[in-house]
Amino acid sequence: KVNPRDHDTLAPPENLAPVPVYKPFSCAIEPTANYGVIQKLFEERILVIDGAMGTSIQKYKLDEPDFRGERYANHTHPLKGNNDILVITRPDVISEIHSKFLECGADFIETNTFSGTSIAQADYELQAEEEVYLINQKAAEIAKECCAKFTAKDPSKPRFVCGAIGPTNRTLSVSPSVENPAFRNVTFDEVVAAYTVQIDSLLAGGVDVLLVETIFDTLNAKAALYAIEQYFAEKGIRLPVFVSGTIVDNSGRTLSGQTNEAFWNSVQHAKPLAIGLNCALGASDMIGYIENLSKCCDCYVFAYPNAGLPNCMGGYDQTGKEMKEEVRPFVERGLVNMLGGCCGTWYDHIEEIADLVKDFKPRKIPVIEQKMRLSGLEPLNYTPDEKNMRKTFLNVGERCNVAGSMMYKKAIVDGNYEKALSIALKQVQQGADVLDINMDDGLIDGVSAMTKFVNLLISEPDVSRVPFMIDSSKFHVVEAGLKCAQGKCIVNSISLKEGEEAFKHHARICKYHGASVVVMAFDEEGQAATFEDKVRICQRAYRILVEEVGFSGHDVIFDPNILTVGTGLAEHNNYAVDFIRATREIKRVCPDCKISGGVSNIAFSFRGNEAVRRAFHSAFLHHACNAGMDMGIVNAAQVKADAYDKIDKELLGYVEDVLLNRCDNATERMLEFAETLEPKCKPTAVVRKGGAPAFTPSPKVNPRDHDTLAPPENLAPVPVYKPFSCAIEPTANYGVIQKLFEERILVIDGAMGTSIQKYKLDEPDFRGERYANHTHPLKGNNDILVITRPDVISEIHSKFLECGADFIETNTFSGTSIAQADYELQAEEEVYLINQKAAEIAKECCAKFTAKDPSKPRFVCGAIGPTNRTLSVSPSVENPAFRNVTFDEVVAAYTVQIDSLLAGGVDVLLVETIFDTLNAKAALYAIEQYFAEKGIRLPVFVSGTIVDNSGRTLSGQTNEAFWNSVQHAKPLAIGLNCALGASDMIGYIENLSKCCDCYVFAYPNAGLPNCMGGYDQTGKEMKEEVRPFVERGLVNMLGGCCGTWYDHIEEIADLVKDFKPRKIPVIEQKMRLSGLEPLNYTPDEKNMRKTFLNVGERCNVAGSMMYKKAIVDGNYEKALSIALKQVQQGADVLDINMDDGLIDGVSAMTKFVNLLISEPDVSRVPFMIDSSKFHVVEAGLKCAQGKCIVNSISLKEGEEAFKHHARICKYHGASVVVMAFDEEGQAATFEDKVRICQRAYRILVEEVGFSGHDVIFDPNILTVGTGLAEHNNYAVDFIRATREIKRVCPDCKISGGVSNIAFSFRGNEAVRRAFHSAFLHHACNAGMDMGIVNAAQVKADAYDKIDKELLGYVEDVLLNRCDNATERMLEFAATLEPKCKPTAVVKKGSGSSVSEKKASGASWRDEEVESRMSYALVKGIDEFIVRDTEECRVSGKFAKPLNIIEGPLMSGMNTVGDLFGAGKMFLPQVIKSARVMKKAVAHLIPFMEEEKRLAALENPDEVQNESHAGLMVLATVKGDVHDIGKNIVAVVLGCNNFKVIDLGVMVPYDKILDAAEEHKADIIGLSGLITPSLDEMVTVAKKMEERKMNVPLLIGGATTSKMHTAVKLTPQYSGPVIYVLDASRSVPVCQSLMDKENRDDFVQDIKDQYTELREEFYTNLEDRKYLTLEEARKKACVLDFSLPENTPFTPNFIGTKVIDDFEFDDILQAIDWNPFFQTWQLRGRYPNRGYPKIFNDETVGEEAKKLFDDAQKMLAEFKEKECLKMVAIVGIYPANSVGDDIVVYKDETRAEVTHTFYTLRQQAEKDNDDPYMALSDFIAPASSDVKDYLGMFACSSGFGLEAVIEERRAAHDDYGIIMAEALADRLAEAIAEVLHQRVRKDLWGYASDESLSLNDLLKVKYDGIRPAPGYPSQPDHTEKLAMWDIMSAEASTNIKLTESLAMLPAASVSGLYFGGKNSQYFSVGKICKDQLTDYAVRKKMDIKECERWLSHSLNYEP
């Protein structure tokens, strides 16, 4: 060191001057006389403001003339509803309303000017300033006059007018466009101007106060306050200002997303006299938010809530007296200074409030600590820790500054604001407390960019939750940013550079906006560099700001200029020292100010050396914060990571020598040391060039020598809980019926509908007298026969009773308002009458029969049918989340039915024919509520309906899942009815019989219906079919449903008397949940981790940013894919949470759960409905048919609320998660967790009646490793509490949010996941049952696989095993690569796993030869296979070469097959394995042939048998040239020991069948890509039948389907015909066909499936409606070609052009890689679907990348060797449409038509107004005289491909063959893409200025389309013939058409070009016979031939 310093360079100067005294700010604006009067009144009493003007006006029932008056009599726009103009047209009404409110006790009345701005009045075309001024002035004058009268009457109670300034009908913070979140339909300046006019006119009318009210967007309020402040300054007066916000719902936020404290921070600069809340909420919902305002505001506080919540009609029912009680807590708790009313409040409400407040004292304004208060959506109240300023340092994110981030700058310059937004989001996620935004660059329009970006940021709540620093050296750009930000911002910066006047002007504008200001240490003489200049300039600026402008010191932030050190210039050496010393001094002499700066400036000299640069930042912050620095513009993530005490000590020494100027050559020494470091290493883990750092952990401090998880000693005994006693009394018959069930098998009646049919009733029978004149037909409404033909119903009941029925059902199956609405009989009076009468008739019949024989009492079941609407199934295919009825509507309908049935005297309630369990749950909910309300309980029977042999209800549940969903209602009996006959039903009844702990019944149909829908089974036949039910003891009751009549019931009654009833089994009590399937949780007490239930965490808006964004964006499909991925990855239960301020929780929960229900792969698991808002929980429960878990309820709001919530959950049948939270707060300690949970348990089991199994406790998993000692035992406390809670709360379960435990270690994947694994291990050992987890990760991170060194550090923290466990963990974590896995730890700089064992030096090549061969096969390594095969052959171990194939080679291939079948190997790997196998076999073949030759010589008569799993003949059918899929199937089957005879492509049927017979094929496989191949496959099937073959026929290929196979192929061939989806499915199908034992069952099962599919197909054909061709043409897409946007563009050339000069690299750039990966059956799972994200996929990513790399190598080879020739032809011709045809002209004279293209039109009926399209619609009609054009093309990349394939085939390289074919296909499609772009931009030229990315091209974002014949828009392949003819395509390019019109080479693409902007892709769908006939005539084609080509598009069978 040269000249080292021996003093503290940072020491303050000696003899400091005293702190200056600053004059207080004196405002020159005088308050009005009433200001002080009002202020004094606020101190004396609680004041009253009036009620709702709108509500009051409604009472007058005014009409249009009232609103028009004289002034607006002839106004052009309707005015009714424009309440504000009534001050002009009906001033009497407004005056009367004001007077009434004053009479009722109001101190303040509001002017009738809520919409009194030009912006709002524009809706009525009254925006002229004259009109707006008049409205406001008149309103003020009327109110003022009223107040004057009342004040004159009683001068001791003066009355005042508040000038009401509403929010306008436009928002400055919310875009009206979903597509463009940065768009605003009004500007800040426009809003300010509108408010200024309103303020001026209100003051002209004499208002006393300005009330800015109903603020749902804070930026609108800030605009109003800006206008007010400017107006006061201009006029020199100041009125009191009140500001009233609006919290829109129980999220506690405004519509624009702010919390109410953030709202206060945003408006406090205006120093309102009072602040409050109004509207949206009733008093009980508002009180919490008022309490918050009351605590944080240093002004008066008021509230004027609504009269409760609106009723279903939008009105308000709360009376004045009720409201008085609801607002009482506001005054009792001293929260307010003023009260009033908003929506729904009238005179009585205000009178009651005025009466209430007189007995209470007003709120005292609290002493609020002065501090810097900023805000985004949330408040940032900065409280510096003077002892540790680094701890409270505010990180200002630097990356949204064009000077600080090249990536950000590029995004802004490119207009890529989404990218810029992602940069902002990342900063906030990484810890930025404030976000700096700067646009200062010559290439950027600063105002426009600042406006757009801040508007965009506001739309992203995860960014805008933090305050913004609006940063620019141009003040007009600063202003642009301030005008977009609703929060309280920081302005960066203003300075004295332009003198004091400019400085003050800028400062005042900032103050009007409410911003804090950064002041640069810069004056007229320049930038301050020295300590003295920094202090001088800052002190001068401070004096001006606090004394002259009126800033609080807390809002003044100085930037004393952080200048660069280490430059080599001596004069710069003290820059850091000067800044740090100045910081201390400025804060001393400028009280309360803050210090900031751009930290990265300090180390500009060391850019490029990451460790040095970041160490400078860390060290500088350490010293500057010690001196008092408050905030800085930093890289938030880095400064958090680079804690000062973690910086490498050697590096730090060099850095601080420079920073603190400790010697003259500090910079040189720093540079020398920097040269020894790896430039990209981190300052906390320095890596010397050529080496990695060593890690030595700190020694443990105070290590524990005891088991921290041990249970307490002397445990108290397990408490005894009282059994639940239900207060509801059962009816007298309850016990009688129960006793009968025990004694014998009971009988329920038969089918009422079947019985009624026998009477052949007609319309008059259904009408009777009551409905004689009813407007709707009533025949078929059987329920009303109880009114119109009671004799019939009575007779049917009596007959069934006579036949032996114990129970009869009321004739009320459709007795709800919902079902009766079909007949317009939904009125409650009608529904009530139907049910009551039905019950009375049935009761009368039963009474008669019971009286006849009292020993056999008879009972009435009140039949409650399912309604005709389903709560779990959408009626709209397009919108699966839609429901046409709500749960509440169904409950209401059932409630009326239940009430009327009981009024009629039913004995039992029977909820029956349940095909949707959610409907049943709604009925049971209504029943339970009714029982609770009436205090009685009837027996309840529940009967489900299994709709088919899938064993599921219509809504998808299995019957055990159904039981789990309804068992909470404790039905006396459960059973099944309808849909099935007895023989089909018995298995499901047996299942119910085993799992249900109640009585079980069945009433099946009389067999299955015949073809006419009737039932043929007789009573005797049914008796025999139900006999097994009683013989096997499965039921307690039997009866009949559809088709059963008196004889059926008589026979059943005769049968059952000889058998004993089923005994209710003892069912193990456990937690039973359900989705579509049951989840019966049986914990393994010895290994709880094994049975742990994974609750998927990713559908929680707090747990997944991706999910939250999807919900906020309304992208529910994306959200659904996230849910699906979790279930696929192992989630047992799915957590669903929507708790976010930007989300309407009820709406989002409803929509998403409905959507999930529609996806069986998700809804098969139970849901956890998760919300802190119970109404959102209810919304979720109302959509879920399964038995859910509710997460959560707690004692937080006291016992009554807890019990209320618990009872609702119980009504819904849900299990409940109970948070360990009570009135005192969250339980953190062991003792509190146990105490609260035990208290909750006692309430739930003793008072609410929960089973312990349905109680799940969440004892709060809290974060460890935070650095706070009090948190160290959190995990231990949870684990110990788990054990104890389960001990003292029998049968309960334990759950928790596992990710909470390791929040401290976010960012370090290995550590975080290791914590989760270790925590689960110990918590499960203690008894934890379930948890919200990342299911995939917790499965992967098994405890015993966690790196042992890492686990030691983790468990030290987790189990609190020493005092410095966290510090030691952090030290070790710093040595790890942050993205490595806990099971494969990688140290920084090492590149290898920490835990991996050192290689022994041996490799797989050192294994035995058999093992090497197996390894090579599995890994696809062909390098050594020939050598190893030969070694094997000569080794002497194998007698024959065949033994090698059957031995090690097949062993290896069997492993490959097993791995592929299990999804652990992927297709590319399998094909590589096949390549290895083929090479080995090829080597052995000559030896085997020689062996055969010698064997034949020795034994000529001996037949040589081959050994294989089976033989398949495989071919692509005639006319089709595509064979990639076929080749893949051949390889995959070969890998599984099948012999495949591959006949190639374009193979005629006779060749296929001859080969099959020649080779004695076990299976024939057909492949095809184009639609004509489907017909050829039908031909093959027919010919196989003619030959009487029985060989199984397998069908596959892109156009094939299971339905086509079932409908078209199976009827043609009596042998097995099986559709195979892809190569992976071919193996199990072929293996099943070769399995002699099970083959017949497999084939029969397939045949049964296909029979059902055929029936479904023909049924759908009948059901689907079609328009006639004539009707469809009337609804065609009609474009106006005279409009500019539709005018056709004249092409740059007409005719034909051959193109063969494609640049290979251009084509490569246009490749769409997604179909490539699909060809290889590699599919990433969301979010890693598609290229290139597939490389990130955990399952297939690695293999996809290998495959892609191989593809790149082959493409490079193609390019280098010019293997493939690429050629294309384009034609563009004059054309017009004529009807549905397109005619092509010879030339532009359009005199001669050369060709016609025939198009097809959609005919399938649509349920909207969309047109019925044909391609001809997009071409101008000839009759329009508009000249239009049609283009077409053909292109190929397949010339030369055969040579490539042959070369690969010779090398036995199947992998290479398939790769070449797949790439040629991709290249052909890419040529088509490039060609189309060239056509648009050049050849045709209609989009010459198009500039689209590849992504946009692939998403078809360009104008125009290129449909191809044979595809959905034109499914007729024969249209290609015209294309080929007009272009002379074959002659010009050699691209040929086969007889099936496939293209040769196969890697070819063709299509038509349409250039119109309105042209679009569509699907023709099915067409009718009329169109086919018309089309054939137009084409002059034989109808049969036409039908053949279009067979797949016909809606009929030709």
JSON list of C-alpha atoms in Angstrom, two decimals, residues 1302-1344:
[
{"chain": "A", "resi": 1302, "resn": "ALA", "atom": "CA", "xyz": [-39.14, -22.64, 3.77]},
{"chain": "A", "resi": 1303, "resn": "PHE", "atom": "CA", "xyz": [-40.20, -19.20, 2.54]},
{"chain": "A", "resi": 1304, "resn": "SER", "atom": "CA", "xyz": [-36.86, -17.91, 3.83]},
{"chain": "A", "resi": 1305, "resn": "PHE", "atom": "CA", "xyz": [-35.03, -20.04, 1.28]},
{"chain": "A", "resi": 1306, "resn": "ARG", "atom": "CA", "xyz": [-36.98, -19.16, -1.87]},
{"chain": "A", "resi": 1307, "resn": "GLY", "atom": "CA", "xyz": [-34.59, -18.98, -4.77]},
{"chain": "A", "resi": 1308, "resn": "ASN", "atom": "CA", "xyz": [-32.52, -21.94, -3.63]},
{"chain": "A", "resi": 1309, "resn": "GLU", "atom": "CA", "xyz": [-34.33, -24.94, -5.09]},
{"chain": "A", "resi": 1310, "resn": "ALA", "atom": "CA", "xyz": [-32.32, -27.66, -3.39]},
{"chain": "A", "resi": 1311, "resn": "VAL", "atom": "CA", "xyz": [-32.61, -26.15, 0.08]},
{"chain": "A", "resi": 1312, "resn": "ARG", "atom": "CA", "xyz": [-36.28, -25.24, -0.20]},
{"chain": "A", "resi": 1313, "resn": "ARG", "atom": "CA", "xyz": [-37.31, -28.65, -1.46]},
{"chain": "A", "resi": 1314, "resn": "ALA", "atom": "CA", "xyz": [-35.12, -30.44, 1.08]},
{"chain": "A", "resi": 1315, "resn": "PHE", "atom": "CA", "xyz": [-36.95, -28.52, 3.83]},
{"chain": "A", "resi": 1316, "resn": "HIS", "atom": "CA", "xyz": [-40.28, -29.68, 2.43]},
{"chain": "A", "resi": 1317, "resn": "SER", "atom": "CA", "xyz": [-39.13, -33.30, 2.32]},
{"chain": "A", "resi": 1318, "resn": "ALA", "atom": "CA", "xyz": [-37.59, -33.32, 5.79]},
{"chain": "A", "resi": 1319, "resn": "PHE", "atom": "CA", "xyz": [-40.54, -31.49, 7.29]},
{"chain": "A", "resi": 1320, "resn": "LEU", "atom": "CA", "xyz": [-43.00, -33.96, 5.80]},
{"chain": "A", "resi": 1321, "resn": "HIS", "atom": "CA", "xyz": [-40.90, -36.86, 7.07]},
{"chain": "A", "resi": 1322, "resn": "HIS", "atom": "CA", "xyz": [-41.00, -35.67, 10.67]},
{"chain": "A", "resi": 1323, "resn": "ALA", "atom": "CA", "xyz": [-44.52, -34.24, 10.57]},
{"chain": "A", "resi": 1324, "resn": "CYS", "atom": "CA", "xyz": [-45.89, -37.47, 9.10]},
{"chain": "A", "resi": 1325, "resn": "ASN", "atom": "CA", "xyz": [-44.06, -39.48, 11.76]},
{"chain": "A", "resi": 1326, "resn": "ALA", "atom": "CA", "xyz": [-45.97, -37.34, 14.25]},
{"chain": "A", "resi": 1327, "resn": "GLY", "atom": "CA", "xyz": [-49.27, -37.99, 12.46]},
{"chain": "A", "resi": 1328, "resn": "MET", "atom": "CA", "xyz": [-49.71, -35.38, 9.72]},
{"chain": "A", "resi": 1329, "resn": "ASP", "atom": "CA", "xyz": [-52.28, -36.65, 7.22]},
{"chain": "A", "resi": 1330, "resn": "MET", "atom": "CA", "xyz": [-52.26, -34.25, 4.31]},
{"chain": "A", "resi": 1331, "resn": "GLY", "atom": "CA", "xyz": [-50.80, -30.98, 3.11]},
{"chain": "A", "resi": 1332, "resn": "ILE", "atom": "CA", "xyz": [-50.94, -28.42, 0.35]},
{"chain": "A", "resi": 1333, "resn": "VAL", "atom": "CA", "xyz": [-47.87, -29.29, -1.69]},
{"chain": "A", "resi": 1334, "resn": "ASN", "atom": "CA", "xyz": [-46.30, -29.42, -5.11]},
{"chain": "A", "resi": 1335, "resn": "ALA", "atom": "CA", "xyz": [-47.32, -33.01, -5.70]},
{"chain": "A", "resi": 1336, "resn": "ALA", "atom": "CA", "xyz": [-44.68, -33.76, -8.32]},
{"chain": "A", "resi": 1337, "resn": "GLN", "atom": "CA", "xyz": [-41.85, -32.40, -6.18]},
{"chain": "A", "resi": 1338, "resn": "VAL", "atom": "CA", "xyz": [-42.76, -34.12, -2.93]},
{"chain": "A", "resi": 1339, "resn": "LYS", "atom": "CA", "xyz": [-42.98, -37.42, -4.79]},
{"chain": "A", "resi": 1340, "resn": "ALA", "atom": "CA", "xyz": [-39.59, -36.88, -6.39]},
{"chain": "A", "resi": 1341, "resn": "ASP", "atom": "CA", "xyz": [-37.90, -35.65, -3.21]},
{"chain": "A", "resi": 1342, "resn": "ALA", "atom": "CA", "xyz": [-38.21, -38.76, -1.06]},
{"chain": "A", "resi": 1343, "resn": "TYR", "atom": "CA", "xyz": [-36.61, -38.24, 2.35]},
{"chain": "A", "resi": 1344, "resn": "ASP", "atom": "CA", "xyz": [-34.16, -41.10, 1.97]}
]
